[in-house]
Amino acid sequence: MEKTFALAPMMSITDRHFRVLMRHIFPRLQLYTEMISTGSIIHGSRLDMLDLDPIEHPVGVQFGGSNPNELAFCSRIAQERGYDEVNLNIGCPSDRVQSARFGACLMAEPGLVANCVEEIKSTSDLPVTIKTRIGIDKHDDYEFLADFIMKTSNAGCSTFFIHARKAWLKGLSPRQNRSVPPLEYDKVYRVKEDFPSLHIIVNGGIHTVSAVESHLEKLDGVMIGREANRNPWFMKELSDYYFENSPESPVASREAIVRSYMQYIEEQLRQGVALKTMARHLMGIYHGQKGARHWRRMLCEDGPVSDAGLEVVESALQQVTGMQTFQYS
Ligand SMILES: Cc1cc2nc3c(=O)[nH]c(=O)nc-3n(C[C@H](O)[C@H](O)[C@H](O)COP(=O)(O)O)c2cc1C
């Protein structure tokens, strides 16, 4: 099976605009939505979160929930909307998510997660994958993780994204839970050794091509979160490293990527989407480059103005590239 390169689901980041940008940068990247709670779909309050752009494929929807029937219902809607996969969030440690009985606390209920997988699979054709941690609270022995993987894979899940940290359900904020518990990649490697037929993808703390290389010697893929947001060009470096000179990773400069994303922005502006919601994802694209500060400042200051249009990005681009002014009427 081919190696998987995946974008980690991130609330308030991996909306469809960010995913479209990532698709321009890394044609082979597996994309995921932010976590969407089943309640927000069932009550109709956030159906907009399911909106997709045709260029996003392959793209999975990540659901937060623990009621098998509700998850199955939402998965059918996701299938109708054109998603390629349903991913279950078994890693979020926030209080809100715990009080609704989903996220990381479900690691302690592998039987219930298995029921959810079975129910989704019985009512939709989409593959079901799981994103989880290596443990929760004091359940941090390998056997706890292996038992969770065994029970949920027996129910029909064959792909696992494992954030190589445990989560503390009390006492740490979600943000702290992404940095305080140490990364234990060896546990993820051991899952692959013990369950060789499963597709095991590691997540957490990956920000260099050499780290990706070393994980891929042992595993089936990598999932990258914060680095893709902080420094989106890292994803281009990764794409080029693995797919260079193929149609899957065409030669493109930062400017060329920004210009292709600008075409998307232009279409969306016509539909009434505010510039700031799209331009914010470009902030990091010149990370580490000369002119990056000007670029960010211009997008930050001028992007949020209510009638701001594409000219904001164009003039920021001129600043950073030294190009001639180009007027949009
Ligand atoms: C702002 C933010 C929001 C996140 N939201 C989600 C989410 O909705 N679902 C999820 O499974 N993980 C979420 N995560 C966790 C990431 O998917 C990922 O597991 C974590 O950041 C570790 O990977 P990284 O070191 O590559 O960032 C979020 C992380 C961040 C920084």
Coordinates of C-alpha atoms and ligand atoms in Angstrom, one line a residue:
M1 CA 0.0 0.0 0.0
E2 CA 1.2 3.5 -0.8
K3 CA 2.5 5.7 2.0
T4 CA 0.0 8.2 3.4
F5 CA 0.7 11.9 3.8
A6 CA -2.1 13.5 5.7
L7 CA -3.1 16.9 7.0
A8 CA -4.2 16.8 10.7
P9 CA -7.7 18.0 11.4
M10 CA -7.4 21.3 13.3
M11 CA -10.4 23.3 14.6
S12 CA -10.4 26.9 13.3
I13 CA -7.6 26.0 10.8
T14 CA -8.5 23.2 8.4
D15 CA -11.6 24.8 7.0
R16 CA -12.2 24.4 3.3
H17 CA -10.1 27.5 2.4
F18 CA -7.1 26.1 4.1
R19 CA -7.7 22.7 2.6
V20 CA -7.8 24.2 -0.9
L21 CA -4.5 26.0 -0.2
M22 CA -3.0 22.7 0.9
R23 CA -4.3 21.0 -2.2
H24 CA -2.5 23.6 -4.4
I25 CA 0.7 22.9 -2.4
F26 CA 0.6 19.1 -2.1
P27 CA -1.5 17.3 -4.7
R28 CA -1.2 13.9 -3.0
L29 CA -2.0 15.1 0.5
Q30 CA -4.9 13.4 2.3
L31 CA -7.0 16.3 3.7
Y32 CA -9.3 16.3 6.8
T33 CA -11.9 18.8 8.0
E34 CA -11.9 20.2 11.5
M35 CA -13.7 18.1 14.0
I36 CA -17.5 18.4 13.4
S37 CA -19.7 17.2 16.3
T38 CA -22.6 15.0 15.2
G39 CA -24.9 17.3 17.2
S40 CA -24.1 20.3 15.0
I41 CA -25.0 18.3 11.9
I42 CA -28.2 16.8 13.4
H43 CA -29.5 20.1 14.7
G44 CA -28.4 21.7 11.4
S45 CA -26.4 24.5 13.1
R46 CA -23.1 23.9 11.3
L47 CA -24.0 22.1 8.1
D48 CA -21.8 24.7 6.4
M49 CA -18.8 23.0 7.9
L50 CA -19.5 20.1 5.4
D51 CA -19.0 22.4 2.4
L52 CA -16.4 21.1 0.0
D53 CA -14.5 22.4 -3.0
P54 CA -14.2 19.9 -5.9
I55 CA -10.4 20.1 -5.9
E56 CA -10.2 18.9 -2.3
H57 CA -10.3 15.1 -3.0
P58 CA -9.2 12.9 -1.3
V59 CA -10.8 14.5 1.7
G60 CA -12.1 13.0 4.9
V61 CA -14.6 14.4 7.4
Q62 CA -13.8 14.1 11.0
F63 CA -16.7 13.6 13.3
G64 CA -16.8 13.9 17.1
G65 CA -19.6 11.8 18.6
S66 CA -20.3 8.5 20.3
N67 CA -23.8 7.6 19.4
P68 CA -23.6 4.9 16.7
N69 CA -26.9 5.8 15.1
E70 CA -26.1 9.5 15.0
L71 CA -22.6 8.9 13.6
A72 CA -24.2 6.6 10.9
F73 CA -26.7 9.3 10.0
C74 CA -24.0 12.0 9.7
S75 CA -21.8 9.7 7.7
R76 CA -24.6 9.2 5.2
I77 CA -24.9 13.0 4.8
A78 CA -21.1 13.1 4.4
Q79 CA -21.3 10.5 1.7
E80 CA -24.0 12.4 -0.1
R81 CA -21.8 15.6 0.1
G82 CA -19.0 13.7 -1.6
Y83 CA -16.5 13.0 1.2
D84 CA -14.1 10.1 0.7
E85 CA -13.8 8.9 4.3
V86 CA -15.1 9.3 7.8
N87 CA -12.6 9.8 10.6
L88 CA -13.6 9.4 14.2
N89 CA -12.0 11.8 16.8
I90 CA -10.8 9.7 19.7
G91 CA -8.1 12.2 20.7
C92 CA -9.6 15.5 21.7
P93 CA -9.2 16.0 25.5
S94 CA -11.3 19.2 25.9
D95 CA -13.8 19.4 28.8
R96 CA -16.6 20.3 26.5
V97 CA -15.9 17.2 24.3
Q98 CA -15.6 15.0 27.4
S99 CA -18.9 16.2 28.8
A100 CA -20.5 15.2 25.5
R101 CA -18.7 11.8 25.8
F102 CA -16.6 11.8 22.8
G103 CA -12.9 12.5 21.9
A104 CA -10.0 11.0 23.9
C105 CA -12.2 9.7 26.7
L106 CA -13.6 7.1 24.3
M107 CA -10.2 5.3 24.4
A108 CA -11.6 3.8 27.7
E109 CA -14.7 2.5 25.8
P110 CA -13.3 0.5 22.9
G111 CA -16.5 -1.6 22.7
L112 CA -18.6 1.6 22.1
V113 CA -16.1 2.8 19.5
A114 CA -16.3 -0.6 17.8
N115 CA -20.1 -0.3 17.7
C116 CA -19.8 3.2 16.1
V117 CA -17.5 1.8 13.4
E118 CA -19.8 -1.1 12.7
E119 CA -22.9 1.1 12.5
I120 CA -21.3 3.6 10.1
K121 CA -20.0 0.8 7.9
S122 CA -23.4 -0.9 7.8
T123 CA -25.2 2.3 6.6
S124 CA -22.6 4.1 4.4
D125 CA -20.0 3.0 1.9
L126 CA -17.3 5.3 3.2
P127 CA -14.2 3.8 4.9
V128 CA -14.0 4.6 8.6
T129 CA -10.7 5.6 10.1
I130 CA -9.8 6.5 13.7
K131 CA -7.5 9.3 15.0
T132 CA -6.4 8.5 18.6
R133 CA -3.8 9.0 21.2
I134 CA -1.4 6.4 22.7
G135 CA -3.3 6.5 26.0
I136 CA -5.2 8.6 28.5
D137 CA -4.5 9.5 32.1
K138 CA -3.0 6.5 33.9
H139 CA -4.0 4.1 31.1
D140 CA -0.7 4.6 29.4
D141 CA 0.6 1.1 29.1
Y142 CA 1.0 -0.4 25.7
E143 CA -1.6 -3.1 26.4
F144 CA -4.3 -0.5 26.8
L145 CA -3.5 0.9 23.4
A146 CA -3.2 -2.5 21.8
D147 CA -6.5 -3.6 23.2
F148 CA -8.2 -0.5 21.8
I149 CA -6.7 -1.1 18.4
M150 CA -7.6 -4.8 18.4
K151 CA -11.3 -4.2 19.3
T152 CA -11.9 -1.3 16.9
S153 CA -10.0 -3.0 14.0
N154 CA -12.0 -6.1 14.5
A155 CA -15.1 -3.9 14.0
G156 CA -13.8 -2.9 10.5
C157 CA -11.4 0.0 11.0
S158 CA -8.1 -0.7 9.2
T159 CA -6.5 2.7 9.3
F160 CA -5.3 4.5 12.5
F161 CA -3.8 7.9 12.9
I162 CA -2.0 7.8 16.2
H163 CA -0.9 11.0 18.0
A164 CA 2.1 9.7 19.8
R165 CA 1.3 11.4 23.1
K166 CA -1.2 10.4 25.8
A167 CA -3.8 12.9 26.9
W168 CA -4.5 14.0 30.4
L169 CA -8.2 14.4 30.7
K170 CA -8.0 16.6 33.8
G171 CA -5.5 19.2 34.6
L172 CA -4.2 20.1 31.2
S173 CA -5.8 22.3 28.5
P174 CA -6.1 20.9 25.0
R175 CA -3.1 23.1 24.0
Q176 CA -1.0 21.7 26.8
N177 CA -2.1 18.3 25.9
R178 CA -0.4 18.9 22.5
S179 CA 3.0 19.6 24.0
V180 CA 3.3 18.5 27.7
P181 CA 2.9 14.7 27.5
P182 CA 6.1 13.4 25.9
L183 CA 6.1 11.9 22.3
E184 CA 6.5 8.2 22.4
Y185 CA 6.9 7.1 18.8
D186 CA 8.1 3.6 19.8
K187 CA 4.6 2.7 21.0
V188 CA 3.3 3.6 17.5
Y189 CA 6.0 1.5 15.9
R190 CA 5.1 -1.4 18.1
V191 CA 1.4 -1.2 17.0
K192 CA 2.6 -1.6 13.4
E193 CA 4.8 -4.6 14.4
D194 CA 1.9 -6.2 16.3
F195 CA -0.8 -5.4 13.7
P196 CA 1.1 -5.5 10.4
S197 CA -2.0 -5.7 8.2
L198 CA -3.3 -2.3 9.6
H199 CA -2.4 1.0 8.0
I200 CA -0.7 2.9 10.8
I201 CA 0.0 6.6 10.5
V202 CA 1.9 8.6 13.0
N203 CA 1.1 12.1 14.2
G204 CA 2.7 14.6 16.6
G205 CA 5.7 16.8 16.5
I206 CA 6.8 16.2 12.9
H207 CA 8.4 19.2 11.3
T208 CA 11.3 18.0 9.2
V209 CA 11.7 15.9 6.0
S210 CA 14.3 13.8 7.8
A211 CA 11.8 13.0 10.6
V212 CA 9.2 12.0 8.0
E213 CA 11.8 9.7 6.3
S214 CA 12.6 7.9 9.5
H215 CA 9.0 7.4 10.5
L216 CA 8.2 6.0 7.0
E217 CA 10.9 3.4 7.4
K218 CA 8.6 1.8 10.0
L219 CA 5.1 3.1 9.3
D220 CA 2.6 3.6 6.6
G221 CA 2.3 7.3 6.8
V222 CA 2.6 10.6 8.6
M223 CA 0.0 13.2 9.6
I224 CA 1.1 16.8 10.0
G225 CA -0.7 19.5 11.9
R226 CA 0.8 22.7 13.3
E227 CA 3.8 22.8 11.0
A228 CA 1.5 22.9 7.9
N229 CA -0.1 26.0 9.4
R230 CA 3.0 27.7 10.7
N231 CA 5.0 27.0 7.6
P232 CA 2.9 25.8 4.8
W233 CA 5.9 25.6 2.5
F234 CA 7.2 22.7 4.5
M235 CA 4.4 20.7 2.9
K236 CA 5.7 21.7 -0.6
E237 CA 9.2 20.5 0.5
L238 CA 7.7 17.3 1.5
S239 CA 5.7 16.9 -1.7
D240 CA 8.8 17.6 -3.8
Y241 CA 10.9 15.3 -1.8
Y242 CA 8.6 12.3 -2.4
F243 CA 7.0 13.2 -5.7
E244 CA 9.4 15.6 -7.5
N245 CA 9.3 15.6 -11.3
S246 CA 6.0 13.9 -11.4
P247 CA 2.7 15.5 -12.3
E248 CA 1.8 15.0 -8.7
S249 CA 4.3 17.7 -7.6
P250 CA 4.7 20.2 -10.3
V251 CA 7.4 22.8 -10.0
A252 CA 5.9 25.9 -8.4
S253 CA 7.2 28.9 -6.5
R254 CA 5.6 30.4 -3.5
E255 CA 4.3 33.2 -5.8
A256 CA 2.8 30.7 -8.2
I257 CA 1.0 28.9 -5.4
V258 CA -0.3 32.2 -4.0
R259 CA -1.5 33.2 -7.5
S260 CA -3.4 29.9 -8.0
Y261 CA -5.0 30.4 -4.5
M262 CA -5.9 33.9 -5.6
Q263 CA -8.1 32.5 -8.3
Y264 CA -10.0 30.6 -5.7
I265 CA -10.2 33.7 -3.5
E266 CA -11.6 35.6 -6.4
E267 CA -14.4 33.1 -7.0
Q268 CA -15.2 33.0 -3.3
L269 CA -15.3 36.8 -3.0
R270 CA -17.9 36.8 -5.7
Q271 CA -20.0 34.5 -3.6
G272 CA -19.7 36.9 -0.6
V273 CA -17.0 35.1 1.4
A274 CA -14.9 37.7 3.3
L275 CA -11.3 38.0 2.3
K276 CA -9.9 37.7 5.8
T277 CA -11.3 34.2 6.2
M278 CA -9.2 33.1 3.2
A279 CA -6.2 35.4 3.4
R280 CA -5.4 34.4 7.0
H281 CA -4.2 31.0 5.7
L282 CA -1.5 32.7 3.5
M283 CA 0.2 34.3 6.5
G284 CA 2.9 31.6 6.9
I285 CA 3.7 31.0 3.3
Y286 CA 6.8 33.2 3.2
H287 CA 7.9 31.9 6.6
G288 CA 11.6 32.4 7.0
Q289 CA 11.9 34.3 3.7
K290 CA 13.0 37.9 3.2
G291 CA 10.0 40.2 3.3
A292 CA 7.9 37.8 5.4
R293 CA 7.2 40.4 8.0
H294 CA 5.8 42.9 5.5
W295 CA 3.7 40.2 3.9
R296 CA 2.1 39.2 7.2
R297 CA 1.7 42.8 8.3
M298 CA -0.1 43.8 5.1
L299 CA -2.4 40.8 5.2
C300 CA -3.1 41.3 8.9
E301 CA -3.8 45.0 8.6
D302 CA -5.6 45.2 5.3
G303 CA -7.2 41.8 5.0
P304 CA -9.9 42.3 7.7
V305 CA -11.3 45.5 6.2
S306 CA -14.9 44.8 5.4
D307 CA -14.7 45.5 1.6
A308 CA -11.2 44.2 1.2
G309 CA -10.6 42.4 -2.1
L310 CA -7.9 40.7 -4.0
E311 CA -5.8 43.8 -4.4
V312 CA -4.8 43.4 -0.7
V313 CA -3.1 40.1 -1.6
E314 CA -1.7 41.5 -4.8
S315 CA 0.0 44.4 -3.2
A316 CA 1.4 42.2 -0.4
L317 CA 2.7 40.0 -3.1
Q318 CA 4.4 42.9 -4.8
Q319 CA 6.0 43.9 -1.5
V320 CA 7.4 40.5 -1.0
T321 CA 8.4 39.8 -4.6
G322 CA 9.2 43.3 -5.8
M323 CA 6.9 42.8 -8.7
Q324 CA 5.1 45.5 -10.7
T325 CA 1.7 46.7 -9.5
F326 CA -1.3 44.9 -11.0
Q327 CA -4.7 46.5 -10.6
Y328 CA -7.8 44.5 -10.2
S329 CA -10.9 46.4 -11.3
Ligands
LIG1 C1 -5.5 24.6 16.7 C2 -5.6 23.1 16.8 C3 -6.8 22.5 16.6 C4 -6.9 21.1 16.6 N1 -8.1 20.6 16.3 C5 -8.2 19.2 16.2 C6 -9.4 18.6 15.7 O1 -10.4 19.2 15.4 N2 -9.4 17.2 15.6 C7 -8.3 16.4 16.0 O2 -8.4 15.2 15.9 N3 -7.2 17.0 16.4 C8 -7.1 18.4 16.5 N4 -5.9 19.0 16.8 C9 -4.7 18.1 17.0 C10 -4.0 17.9 15.7 O3 -4.8 17.2 14.8 C11 -2.7 17.1 16.0 O4 -3.1 15.8 16.5 C12 -1.7 17.7 17.0 O5 -1.6 19.1 16.7 C13 -0.4 17.1 16.9 O6 0.2 17.1 15.6 P1 1.3 18.2 15.2 O7 2.4 18.1 16.2 O8 1.7 17.8 13.8 O9 0.6 19.6 15.3 C14 -5.8 20.3 16.8 C15 -4.6 21.0 16.9 C16 -4.4 22.3 16.9 C17 -3.1 23.0 17.0

